[in-house]
XYZ file of N, CA and C in Angstrom:
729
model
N 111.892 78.138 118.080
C 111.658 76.824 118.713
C 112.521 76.692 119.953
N 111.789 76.210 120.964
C 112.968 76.113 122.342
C 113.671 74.785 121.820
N 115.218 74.912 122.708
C 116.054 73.594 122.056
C 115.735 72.766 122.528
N 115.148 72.679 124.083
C 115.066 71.790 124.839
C 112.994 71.039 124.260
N 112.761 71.944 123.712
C 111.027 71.462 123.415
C 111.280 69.879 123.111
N 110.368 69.123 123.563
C 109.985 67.697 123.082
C 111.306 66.684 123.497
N 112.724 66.978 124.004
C 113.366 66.438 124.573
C 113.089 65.532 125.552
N 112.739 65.830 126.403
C 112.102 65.044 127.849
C 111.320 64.034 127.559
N 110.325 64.944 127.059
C 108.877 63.788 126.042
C 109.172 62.713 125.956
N 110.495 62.604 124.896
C 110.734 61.300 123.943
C 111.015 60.238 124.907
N 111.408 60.686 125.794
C 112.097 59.400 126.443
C 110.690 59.236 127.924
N 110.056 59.374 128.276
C 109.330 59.130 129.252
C 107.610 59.063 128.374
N 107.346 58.613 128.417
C 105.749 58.492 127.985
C 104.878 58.262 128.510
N 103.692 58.907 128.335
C 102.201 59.078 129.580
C 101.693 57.557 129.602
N 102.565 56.749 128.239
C 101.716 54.854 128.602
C 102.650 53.953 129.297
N 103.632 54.254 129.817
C 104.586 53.642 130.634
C 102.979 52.822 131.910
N 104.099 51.694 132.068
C 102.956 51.220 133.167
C 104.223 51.124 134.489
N 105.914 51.322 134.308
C 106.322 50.835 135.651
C 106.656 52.322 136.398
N 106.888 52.327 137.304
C 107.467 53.752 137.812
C 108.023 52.958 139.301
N 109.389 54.128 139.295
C 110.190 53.893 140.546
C 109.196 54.752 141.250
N 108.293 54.144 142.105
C 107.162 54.974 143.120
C 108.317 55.137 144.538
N 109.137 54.401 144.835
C 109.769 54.422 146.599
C 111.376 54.126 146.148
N 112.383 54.522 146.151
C 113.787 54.111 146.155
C 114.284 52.144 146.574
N 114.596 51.887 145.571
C 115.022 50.469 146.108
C 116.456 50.640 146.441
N 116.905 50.912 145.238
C 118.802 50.834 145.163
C 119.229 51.608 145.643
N 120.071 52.671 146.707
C 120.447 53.754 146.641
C 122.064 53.882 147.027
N 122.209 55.119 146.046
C 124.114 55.426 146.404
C 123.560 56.847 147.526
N 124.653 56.882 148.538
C 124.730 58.026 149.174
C 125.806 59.208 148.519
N 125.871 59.980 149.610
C 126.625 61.388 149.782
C 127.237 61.468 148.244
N 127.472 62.612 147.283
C 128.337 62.868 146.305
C 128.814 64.131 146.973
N 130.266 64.588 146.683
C 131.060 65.390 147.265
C 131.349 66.051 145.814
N 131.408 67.211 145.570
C 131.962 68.681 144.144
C 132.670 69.627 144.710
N 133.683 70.240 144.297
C 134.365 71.104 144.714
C 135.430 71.574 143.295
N 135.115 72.982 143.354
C 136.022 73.316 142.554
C 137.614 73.987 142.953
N 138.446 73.183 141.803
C 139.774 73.753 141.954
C 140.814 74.487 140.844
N 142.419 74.438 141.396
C 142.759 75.274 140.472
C 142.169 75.119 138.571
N 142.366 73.760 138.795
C 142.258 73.806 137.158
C 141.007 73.542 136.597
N 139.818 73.003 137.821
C 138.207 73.028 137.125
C 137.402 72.177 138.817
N 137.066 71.098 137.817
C 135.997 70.591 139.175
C 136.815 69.152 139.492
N 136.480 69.108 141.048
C 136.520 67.168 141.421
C 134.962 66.799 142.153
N 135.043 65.769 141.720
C 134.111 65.051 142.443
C 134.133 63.695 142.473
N 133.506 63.455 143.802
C 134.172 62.162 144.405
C 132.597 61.202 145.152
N 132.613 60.235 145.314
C 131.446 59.330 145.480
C 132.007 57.958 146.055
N 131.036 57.339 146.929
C 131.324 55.917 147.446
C 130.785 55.041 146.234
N 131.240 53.964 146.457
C 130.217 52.866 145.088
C 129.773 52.007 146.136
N 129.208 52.569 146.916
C 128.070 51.480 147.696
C 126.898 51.894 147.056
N 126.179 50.229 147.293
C 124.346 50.852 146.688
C 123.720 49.249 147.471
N 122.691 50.416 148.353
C 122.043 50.015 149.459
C 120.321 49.447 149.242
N 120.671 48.380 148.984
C 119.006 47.703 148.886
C 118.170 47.941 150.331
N 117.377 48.789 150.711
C 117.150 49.016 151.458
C 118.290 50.031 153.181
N 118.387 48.435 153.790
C 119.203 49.461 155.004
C 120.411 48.124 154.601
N 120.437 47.607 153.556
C 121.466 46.488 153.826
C 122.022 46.908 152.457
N 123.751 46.998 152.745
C 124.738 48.031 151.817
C 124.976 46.560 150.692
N 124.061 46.176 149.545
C 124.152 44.475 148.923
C 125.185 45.338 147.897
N 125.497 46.299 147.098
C 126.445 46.284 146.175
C 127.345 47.334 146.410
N 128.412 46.976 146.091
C 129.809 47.687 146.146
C 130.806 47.945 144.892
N 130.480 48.176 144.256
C 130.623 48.384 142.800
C 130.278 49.419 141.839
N 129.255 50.475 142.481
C 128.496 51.023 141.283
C 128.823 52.599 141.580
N 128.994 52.726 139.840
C 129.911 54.237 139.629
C 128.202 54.688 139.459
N 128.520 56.097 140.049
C 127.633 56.892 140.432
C 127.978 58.734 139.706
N 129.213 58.494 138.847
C 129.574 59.523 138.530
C 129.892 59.799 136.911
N 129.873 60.347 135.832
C 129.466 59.926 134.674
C 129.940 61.352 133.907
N 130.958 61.170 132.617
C 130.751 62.644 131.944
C 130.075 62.373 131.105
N 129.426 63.911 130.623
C 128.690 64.362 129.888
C 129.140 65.257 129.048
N 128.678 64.715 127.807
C 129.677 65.341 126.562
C 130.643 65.884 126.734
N 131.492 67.269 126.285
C 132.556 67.873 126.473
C 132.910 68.107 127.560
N 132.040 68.749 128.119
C 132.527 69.885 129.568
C 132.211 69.936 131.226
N 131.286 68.463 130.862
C 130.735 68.329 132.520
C 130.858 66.719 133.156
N 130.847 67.170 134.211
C 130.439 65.268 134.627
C 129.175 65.806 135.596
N 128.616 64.317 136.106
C 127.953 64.151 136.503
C 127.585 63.190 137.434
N 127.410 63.701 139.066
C 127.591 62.658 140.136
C 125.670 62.514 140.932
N 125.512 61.462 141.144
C 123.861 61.543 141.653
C 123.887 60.453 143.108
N 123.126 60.666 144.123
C 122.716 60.485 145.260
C 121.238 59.858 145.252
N 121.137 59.005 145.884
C 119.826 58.180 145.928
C 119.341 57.252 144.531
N 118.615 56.513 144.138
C 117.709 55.386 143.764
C 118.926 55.632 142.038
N 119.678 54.314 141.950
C 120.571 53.836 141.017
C 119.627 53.893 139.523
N 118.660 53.529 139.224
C 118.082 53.485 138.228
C 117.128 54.449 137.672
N 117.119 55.537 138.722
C 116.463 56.602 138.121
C 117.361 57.629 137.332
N 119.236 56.778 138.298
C 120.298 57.790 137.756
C 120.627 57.328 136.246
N 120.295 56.019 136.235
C 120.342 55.465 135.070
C 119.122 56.157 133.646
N 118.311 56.384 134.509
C 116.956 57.313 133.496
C 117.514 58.113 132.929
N 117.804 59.305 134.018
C 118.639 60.328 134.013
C 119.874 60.490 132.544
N 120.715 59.499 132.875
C 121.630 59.372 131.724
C 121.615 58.797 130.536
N 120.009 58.600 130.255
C 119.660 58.384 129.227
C 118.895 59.312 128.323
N 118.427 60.276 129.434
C 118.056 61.554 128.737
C 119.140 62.660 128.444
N 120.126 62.268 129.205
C 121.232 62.874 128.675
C 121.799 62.516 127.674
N 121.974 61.469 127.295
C 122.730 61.054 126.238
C 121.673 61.661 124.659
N 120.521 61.218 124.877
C 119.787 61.880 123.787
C 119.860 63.094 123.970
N 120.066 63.835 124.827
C 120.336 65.452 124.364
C 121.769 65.619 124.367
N 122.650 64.977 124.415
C 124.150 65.429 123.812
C 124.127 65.041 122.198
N 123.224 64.397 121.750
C 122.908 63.524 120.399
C 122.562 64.327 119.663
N 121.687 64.916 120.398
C 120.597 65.594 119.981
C 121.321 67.257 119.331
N 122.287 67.393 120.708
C 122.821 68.939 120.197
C 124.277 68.791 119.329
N 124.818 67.409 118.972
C 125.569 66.807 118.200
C 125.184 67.071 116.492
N 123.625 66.862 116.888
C 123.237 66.472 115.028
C 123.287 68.131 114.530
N 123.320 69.088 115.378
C 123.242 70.479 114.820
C 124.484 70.638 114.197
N 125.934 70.009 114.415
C 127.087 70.629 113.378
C 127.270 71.951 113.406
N 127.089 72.547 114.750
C 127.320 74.164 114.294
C 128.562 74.520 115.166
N 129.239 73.513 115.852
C 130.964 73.654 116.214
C 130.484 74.499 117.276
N 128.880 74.565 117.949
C 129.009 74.590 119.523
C 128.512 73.455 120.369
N 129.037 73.622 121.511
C 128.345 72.074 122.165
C 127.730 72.750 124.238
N 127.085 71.888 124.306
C 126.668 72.228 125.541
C 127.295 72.487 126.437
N 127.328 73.704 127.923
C 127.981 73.559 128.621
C 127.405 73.220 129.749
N 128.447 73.234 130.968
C 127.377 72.566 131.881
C 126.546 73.649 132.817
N 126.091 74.729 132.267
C 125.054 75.529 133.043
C 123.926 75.202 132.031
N 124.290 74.979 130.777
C 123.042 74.901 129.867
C 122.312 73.305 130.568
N 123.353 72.772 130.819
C 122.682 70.859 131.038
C 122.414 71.349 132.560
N 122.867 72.282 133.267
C 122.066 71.760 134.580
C 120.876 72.542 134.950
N 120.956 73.850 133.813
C 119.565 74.032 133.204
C 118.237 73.089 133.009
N 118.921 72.280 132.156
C 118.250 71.460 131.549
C 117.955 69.980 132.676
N 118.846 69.935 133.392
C 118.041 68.737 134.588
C 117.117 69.617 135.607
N 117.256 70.815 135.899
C 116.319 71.167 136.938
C 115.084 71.314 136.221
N 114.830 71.451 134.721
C 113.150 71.687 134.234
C 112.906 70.476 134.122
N 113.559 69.206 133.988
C 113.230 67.776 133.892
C 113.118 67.355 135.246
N 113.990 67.840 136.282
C 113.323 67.102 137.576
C 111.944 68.236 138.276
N 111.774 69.226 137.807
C 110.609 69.794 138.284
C 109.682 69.239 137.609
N 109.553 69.189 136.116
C 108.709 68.467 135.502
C 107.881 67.324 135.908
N 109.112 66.202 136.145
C 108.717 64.970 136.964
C 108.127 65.409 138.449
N 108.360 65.747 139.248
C 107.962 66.664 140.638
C 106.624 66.822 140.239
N 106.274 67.425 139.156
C 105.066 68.150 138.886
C 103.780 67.338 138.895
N 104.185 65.839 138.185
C 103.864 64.559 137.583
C 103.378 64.031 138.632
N 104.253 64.172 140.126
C 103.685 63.358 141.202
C 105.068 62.027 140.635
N 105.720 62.337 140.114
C 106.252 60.901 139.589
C 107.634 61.378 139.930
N 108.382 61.743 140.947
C 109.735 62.639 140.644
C 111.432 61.374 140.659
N 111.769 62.018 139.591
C 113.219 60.987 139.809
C 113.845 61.209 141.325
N 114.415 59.841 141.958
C 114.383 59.918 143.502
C 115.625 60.232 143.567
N 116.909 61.485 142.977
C 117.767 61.775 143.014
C 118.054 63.239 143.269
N 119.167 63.251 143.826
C 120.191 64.557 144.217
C 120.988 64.849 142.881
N 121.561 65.383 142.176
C 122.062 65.728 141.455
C 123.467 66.880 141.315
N 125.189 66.184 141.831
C 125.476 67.243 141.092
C 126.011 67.909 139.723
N 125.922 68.476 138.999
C 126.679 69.061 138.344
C 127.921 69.843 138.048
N 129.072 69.623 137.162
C 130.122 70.563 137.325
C 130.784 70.703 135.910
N 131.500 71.285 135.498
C 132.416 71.426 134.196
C 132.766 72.219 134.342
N 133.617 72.583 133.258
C 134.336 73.837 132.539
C 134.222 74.051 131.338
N 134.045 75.523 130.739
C 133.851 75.833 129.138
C 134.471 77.276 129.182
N 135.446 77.401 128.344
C 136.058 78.831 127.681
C 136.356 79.390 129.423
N 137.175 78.572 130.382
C 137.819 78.870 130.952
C 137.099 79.005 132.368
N 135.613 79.133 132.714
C 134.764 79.584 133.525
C 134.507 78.024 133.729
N 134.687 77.858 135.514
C 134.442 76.711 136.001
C 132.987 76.823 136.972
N 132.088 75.796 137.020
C 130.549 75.747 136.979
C 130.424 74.232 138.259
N 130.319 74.962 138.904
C 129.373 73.608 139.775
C 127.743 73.876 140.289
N 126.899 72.921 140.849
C 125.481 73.024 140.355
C 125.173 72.165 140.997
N 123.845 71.975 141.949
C 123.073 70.608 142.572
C 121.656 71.147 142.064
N 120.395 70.047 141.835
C 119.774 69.593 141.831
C 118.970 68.582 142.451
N 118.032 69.040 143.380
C 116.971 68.117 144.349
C 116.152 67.157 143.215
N 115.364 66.131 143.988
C 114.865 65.581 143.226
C 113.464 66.176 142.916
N 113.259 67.604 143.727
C 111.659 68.438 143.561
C 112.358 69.851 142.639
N 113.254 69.645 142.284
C 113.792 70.735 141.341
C 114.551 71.967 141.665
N 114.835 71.716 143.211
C 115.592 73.388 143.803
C 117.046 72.991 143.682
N 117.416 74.233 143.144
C 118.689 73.976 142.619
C 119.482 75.058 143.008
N 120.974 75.630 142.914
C 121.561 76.543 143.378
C 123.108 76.094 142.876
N 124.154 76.909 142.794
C 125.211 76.771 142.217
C 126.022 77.234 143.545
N 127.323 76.420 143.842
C 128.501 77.085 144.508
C 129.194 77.147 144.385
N 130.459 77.301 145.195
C 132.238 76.566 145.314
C 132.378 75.174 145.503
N 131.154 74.953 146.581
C 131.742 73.065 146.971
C 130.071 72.519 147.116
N 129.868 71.336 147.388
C 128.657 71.224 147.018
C 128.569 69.948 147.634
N 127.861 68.778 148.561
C 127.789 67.770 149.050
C 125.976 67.395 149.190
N 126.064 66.519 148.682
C 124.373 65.844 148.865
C 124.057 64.863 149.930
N 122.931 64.415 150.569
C 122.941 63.396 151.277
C 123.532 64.035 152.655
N 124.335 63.068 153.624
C 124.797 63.445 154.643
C 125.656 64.488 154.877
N 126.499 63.946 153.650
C 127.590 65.123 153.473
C 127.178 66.647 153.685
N 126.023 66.774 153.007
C 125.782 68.124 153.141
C 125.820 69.020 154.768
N 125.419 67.320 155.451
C 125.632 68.411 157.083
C 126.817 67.846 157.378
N 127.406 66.676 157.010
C 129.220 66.656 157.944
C 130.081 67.212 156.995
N 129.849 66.853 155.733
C 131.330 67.213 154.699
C 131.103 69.107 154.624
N 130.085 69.680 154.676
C 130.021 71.224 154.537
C 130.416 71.909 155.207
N 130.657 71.894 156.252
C 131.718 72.475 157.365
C 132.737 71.962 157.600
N 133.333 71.014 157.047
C 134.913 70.919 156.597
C 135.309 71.872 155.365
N 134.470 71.809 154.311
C 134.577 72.944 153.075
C 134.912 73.972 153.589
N 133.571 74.294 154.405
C 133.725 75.867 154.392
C 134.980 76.352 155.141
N 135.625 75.223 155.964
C 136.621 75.841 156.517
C 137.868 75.728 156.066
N 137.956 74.400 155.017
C 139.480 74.529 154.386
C 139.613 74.777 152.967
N 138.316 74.755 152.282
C 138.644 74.688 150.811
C 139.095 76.299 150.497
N 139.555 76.588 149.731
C 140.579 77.501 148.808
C 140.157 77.269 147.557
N 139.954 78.629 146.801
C 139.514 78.514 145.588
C 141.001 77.675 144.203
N 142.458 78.406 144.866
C 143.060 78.300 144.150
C 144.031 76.453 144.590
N 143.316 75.856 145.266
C 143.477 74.613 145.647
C 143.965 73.735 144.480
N 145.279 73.529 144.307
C 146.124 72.422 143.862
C 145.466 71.164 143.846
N 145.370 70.041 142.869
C 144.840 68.762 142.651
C 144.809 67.927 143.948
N 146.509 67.820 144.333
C 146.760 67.109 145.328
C 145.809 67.337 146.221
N 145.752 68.907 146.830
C 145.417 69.277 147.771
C 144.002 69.030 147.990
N 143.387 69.272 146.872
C 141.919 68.864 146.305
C 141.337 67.672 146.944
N 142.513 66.429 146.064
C 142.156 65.018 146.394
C 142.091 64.586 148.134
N 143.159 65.395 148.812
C 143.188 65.521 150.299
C 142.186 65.899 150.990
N 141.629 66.825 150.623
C 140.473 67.225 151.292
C 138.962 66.549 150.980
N 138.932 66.200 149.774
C 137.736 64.938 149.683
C 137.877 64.097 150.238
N 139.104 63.513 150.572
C 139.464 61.944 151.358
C 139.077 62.345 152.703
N 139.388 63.434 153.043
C 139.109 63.661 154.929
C 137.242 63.506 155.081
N 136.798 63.997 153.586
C 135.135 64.668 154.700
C 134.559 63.097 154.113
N 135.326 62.270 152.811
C 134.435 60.786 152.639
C 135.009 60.274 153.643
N 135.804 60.243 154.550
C 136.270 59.524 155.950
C 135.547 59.870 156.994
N 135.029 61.164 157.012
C 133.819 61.300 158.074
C 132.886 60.789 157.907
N 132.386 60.743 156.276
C 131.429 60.331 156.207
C 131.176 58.888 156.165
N 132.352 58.255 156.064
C 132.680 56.649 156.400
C 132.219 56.403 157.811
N 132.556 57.094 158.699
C 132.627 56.403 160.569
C 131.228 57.183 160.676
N 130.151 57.752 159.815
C 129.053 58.373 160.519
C 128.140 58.288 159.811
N 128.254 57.391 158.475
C 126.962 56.860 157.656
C 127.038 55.793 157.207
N 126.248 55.364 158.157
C 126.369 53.754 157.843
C 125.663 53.162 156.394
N 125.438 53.950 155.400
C 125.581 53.451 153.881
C 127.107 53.675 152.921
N 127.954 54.001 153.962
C 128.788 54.969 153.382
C 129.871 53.376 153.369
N 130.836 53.458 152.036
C 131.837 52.483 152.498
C 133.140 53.184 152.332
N 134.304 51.934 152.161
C 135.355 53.117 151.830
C 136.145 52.585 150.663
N 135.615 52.197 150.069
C 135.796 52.459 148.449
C 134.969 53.663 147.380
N 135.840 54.341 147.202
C 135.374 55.641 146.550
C 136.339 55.468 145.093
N 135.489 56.408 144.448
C 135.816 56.911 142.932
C 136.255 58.082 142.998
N 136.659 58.731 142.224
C 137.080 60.643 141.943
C 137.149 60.914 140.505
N 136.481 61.714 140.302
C 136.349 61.791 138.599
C 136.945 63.620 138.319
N 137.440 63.860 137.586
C 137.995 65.681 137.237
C 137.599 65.894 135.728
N 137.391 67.073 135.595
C 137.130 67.854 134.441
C 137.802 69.064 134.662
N 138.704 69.834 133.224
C 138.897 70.821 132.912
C 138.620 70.709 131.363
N 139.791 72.079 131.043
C 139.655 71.943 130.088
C 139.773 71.121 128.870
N 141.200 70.119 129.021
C 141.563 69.138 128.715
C 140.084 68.010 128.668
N 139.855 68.006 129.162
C 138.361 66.970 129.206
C 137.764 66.174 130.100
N 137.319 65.239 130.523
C 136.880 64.737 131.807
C 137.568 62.912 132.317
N 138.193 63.443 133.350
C 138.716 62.091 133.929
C 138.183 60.965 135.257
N 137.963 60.193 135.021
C 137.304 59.375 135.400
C 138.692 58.122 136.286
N 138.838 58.534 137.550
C 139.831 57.498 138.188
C 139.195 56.067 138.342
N 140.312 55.152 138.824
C 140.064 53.695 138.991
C 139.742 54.133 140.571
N 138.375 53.398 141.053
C 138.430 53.074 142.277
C 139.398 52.742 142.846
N 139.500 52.934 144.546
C 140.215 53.096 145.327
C 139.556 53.119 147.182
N 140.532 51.797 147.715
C 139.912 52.262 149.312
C 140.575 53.121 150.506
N 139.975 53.719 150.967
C 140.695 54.565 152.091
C 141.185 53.950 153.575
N 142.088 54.109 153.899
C 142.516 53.121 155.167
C 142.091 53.827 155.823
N 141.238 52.502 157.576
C 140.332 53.321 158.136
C 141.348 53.113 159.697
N 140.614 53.596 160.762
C 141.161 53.312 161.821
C 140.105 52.972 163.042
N 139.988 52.050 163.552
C 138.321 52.194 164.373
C 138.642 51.664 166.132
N 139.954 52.067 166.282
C 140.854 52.411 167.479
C 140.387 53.284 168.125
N 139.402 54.141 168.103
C 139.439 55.696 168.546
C 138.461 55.372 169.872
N 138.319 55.832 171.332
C 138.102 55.274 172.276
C 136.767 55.161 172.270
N 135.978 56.688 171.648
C 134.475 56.098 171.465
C 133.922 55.111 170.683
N 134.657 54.470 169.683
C 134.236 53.282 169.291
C 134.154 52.001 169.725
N 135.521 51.958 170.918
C 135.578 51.198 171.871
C 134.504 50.830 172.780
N 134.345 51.881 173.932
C 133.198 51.706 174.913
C 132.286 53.171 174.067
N 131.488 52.926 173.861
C 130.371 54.393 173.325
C 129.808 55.249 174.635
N 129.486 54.035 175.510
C 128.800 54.369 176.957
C 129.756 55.194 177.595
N 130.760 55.025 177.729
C 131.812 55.741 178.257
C 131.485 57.546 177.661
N 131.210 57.345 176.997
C 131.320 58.876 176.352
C 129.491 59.526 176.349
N 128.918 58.681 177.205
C 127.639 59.280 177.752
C 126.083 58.802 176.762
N 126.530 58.058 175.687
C 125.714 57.255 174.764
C 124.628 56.000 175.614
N 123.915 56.702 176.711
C 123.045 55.749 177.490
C 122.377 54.381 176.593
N 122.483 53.347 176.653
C 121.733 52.105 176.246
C 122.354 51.655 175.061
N 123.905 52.024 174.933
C 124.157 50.921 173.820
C 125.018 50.239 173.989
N 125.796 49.574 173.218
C 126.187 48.105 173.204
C 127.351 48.234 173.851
């Protein structure tokens, strides 16, 4: 029997009458990166009704059973779907009692055949997805599109990030990167991504997993600076027709 057979099923049904057809709510950019002792990942709690940023509050980042968390990009309530099919399959591989538990290549396994699935449907959850944990010492990070292409790295950014925060990675992250150092370098590329996406705010979360288990920080805002001369005059710096 596959483990995953009839999982998905239970929770989505062919007589549903509502479906998220277009994104209402959405969180931007999630930032993953692995370090010395496992994964960080870090997220704004803005969520954007349209082009207008109405909530500032909402955690976007979530563990999953033992060994993983879990951070998502775009439409709030599909992430909410999402973690409801998770929770029935941590339940689910709970009721077996056989003193193994999921890790997070098996679960991000298991979201890329559920978001291709949906993809398939014409019905696809309107999320980015990343994944990360640690199990028996081997640290795992993982994204997920909302059409099912997926790929594993060192550092990992969805949304904007992927074109401003990815070339800060590639040029400073270090595999054997210290916490501190960790937390430093997420704060620089969510600060770019503060002054250059305008869904972006600067209250962020940071959540870690090792082995020890998965930590989940208290929000926190980043001090900004908006002194810098192109913010001043824009025209000055060759930006024809604006303000």
């Amino acid at each position: 029997m596959n483990y995953f057979e009839g999982l998905e099923g239970t929770v989505s049904s062919e007589s549903d009458s509502q479906r998220t057809l277009t994104p209402y709510v959405t969180g931007t950019s999630v930032i993953g990166i692995k370090y010395k002792d496992g994964i960080l990942m870090t997220a704004d709690m803005g969520g954007s009704y349209g082009s207008t940023l109405r909530y500032k509050g909402v955690e976007r980042m979530k563990p999953v059973g033992k060994h993983s968390i879990i951070g998502a990009s775009g439409e709030i309530s599909d992430f909410q779907e999402i973690m409801r099919y998770l929770d029935e399959l941590i339940i689910h591989d709970n009721m077996w009692d056989d003193g193994n538990s999921l890790g997070p290549k098996e679960i991000h396994n298991y979201l890329t055949r559920v978001m291709y699935n949906r993809r398939n449907k014409f019905d696809p959850l309107w999320n980015t997805l990343v994944l990360g944990g640690i199990k028996n010492g081997q640290k795992y990070l993982g994204m997920v599109s909302s059409i099912g292409v997926h790929f594993e790295d060192d550092h990992i950014a969805t949304g904007f990030g992927n074109h401003l925060a990815r070339p800060i990675l590639r040029d400073e992250w270090k595999e054997d990167m210290s916490f501190e150092d960790a937390v430093k370098l997420l704060e620089k590329c969510m600060l770019v991504l503060l002054y250059r996406d305008r869904s972006a705010i600067n209250k962020l979360q940071i959540t870690k997993i090792t082995e020890e288990g998965a930590t989940v920080y208290q929000p926190y805002a980043l001090k900004t600076h908006w002194g810098f001369t192109a913010f001043k005059n824009p025209a000055n710096g060759g930006a024809e027709g604006s303000w």
